[in-house]
Amino acid sequence: GQLNGEISTAGRLHVTKEARMDAKVDAGSIVIEGNVKGDLNAGEKIELKNSAQYEGNLTASKLVVEEGARFVGQVSVGPDVPK
């Protein structure tokens, strides 16, 4: 599927391999397997799986990037990063 817009949730957002998303996201945690463009902000963790294609700026307490994931943008990671 495809999504354009904004998402805000205290829970977990999972973008599957088949998904395309152009959005600003604020979530508790985020898992990306598909194609995402936009700014991501996670209170806990962002995971870019090996099939992920991400373009944008991300902010999180923790970041996991699997080998093969594509990422273009800026990163702010750590426990003291303002959310």
Coordinates of C-alpha atoms in Angstrom, one line a residue:
G1 CA 0.0 0.0 0.0
Q2 CA 0.9 3.7 -0.1
L3 CA 0.5 6.5 2.5
N4 CA 1.0 10.2 2.2
G5 CA 0.6 12.4 5.3
E6 CA 1.4 12.3 9.0
I7 CA 1.3 9.5 11.6
S8 CA 1.3 10.0 15.4
T9 CA 1.1 7.0 17.8
A10 CA 2.6 6.1 21.1
G11 CA 2.8 2.5 19.8
R12 CA 4.8 0.7 17.2
L13 CA 4.7 1.5 13.4
H14 CA 5.8 -1.3 11.0
V15 CA 6.2 -0.4 7.3
T16 CA 6.3 -3.7 5.3
K17 CA 8.4 -4.5 2.3
E18 CA 5.6 -3.8 -0.2
A19 CA 4.7 -0.4 1.4
R20 CA 5.6 3.1 0.1
M21 CA 5.2 6.0 2.5
D22 CA 5.9 9.7 2.3
A23 CA 5.1 11.0 5.7
K24 CA 6.2 12.7 8.9
V25 CA 6.1 10.1 11.7
D26 CA 6.1 10.4 15.5
A27 CA 5.9 6.9 17.2
G28 CA 7.1 4.9 20.2
S29 CA 9.1 2.7 17.9
I30 CA 9.4 2.3 14.1
V31 CA 10.4 -0.7 11.9
I32 CA 11.0 0.0 8.2
E33 CA 11.2 -2.8 5.6
G34 CA 9.7 -0.8 2.6
N35 CA 10.3 2.5 0.9
V36 CA 9.9 5.6 3.2
K37 CA 10.5 9.3 2.6
G38 CA 10.0 11.8 5.4
D39 CA 11.1 12.7 8.9
L40 CA 10.9 9.9 11.6
N41 CA 10.9 10.5 15.3
A42 CA 10.8 7.5 17.7
G43 CA 10.8 7.8 21.5
E44 CA 12.4 4.4 21.7
K45 CA 14.0 2.7 18.6
I46 CA 14.1 2.9 14.8
E47 CA 15.0 -0.3 12.9
L48 CA 15.9 -0.2 9.2
K49 CA 15.7 -3.8 7.9
N50 CA 17.9 -5.0 5.0
S51 CA 15.1 -4.3 2.5
A52 CA 14.5 -0.7 3.8
Q53 CA 15.0 2.3 1.5
Y54 CA 14.8 5.5 3.6
E55 CA 15.3 9.1 2.8
G56 CA 14.9 11.8 5.5
N57 CA 15.9 12.8 9.0
L58 CA 15.5 10.5 11.9
T59 CA 15.6 11.0 15.7
A60 CA 15.5 8.2 18.2
S61 CA 17.0 6.9 21.4
K62 CA 18.3 3.8 19.6
L63 CA 19.0 3.0 15.9
V64 CA 19.5 -0.4 14.3
V65 CA 20.5 -0.6 10.6
E66 CA 20.8 -4.0 9.0
E67 CA 23.3 -4.7 6.2
G68 CA 21.7 -3.9 2.9
A69 CA 19.4 -1.1 4.1
R70 CA 19.7 2.2 2.2
F71 CA 19.6 5.4 4.1
V72 CA 20.1 9.0 2.9
G73 CA 19.6 11.8 5.5
Q74 CA 20.6 13.0 9.0
V75 CA 20.6 11.1 12.2
S76 CA 20.2 12.2 15.8
V77 CA 20.5 9.2 18.2
G78 CA 21.0 8.8 21.9
P79 CA 19.2 8.8 25.2
D80 CA 19.5 12.6 25.6
V81 CA 18.3 13.6 22.1
P82 CA 15.3 15.9 22.3
K83 CA 12.2 14.2 20.9

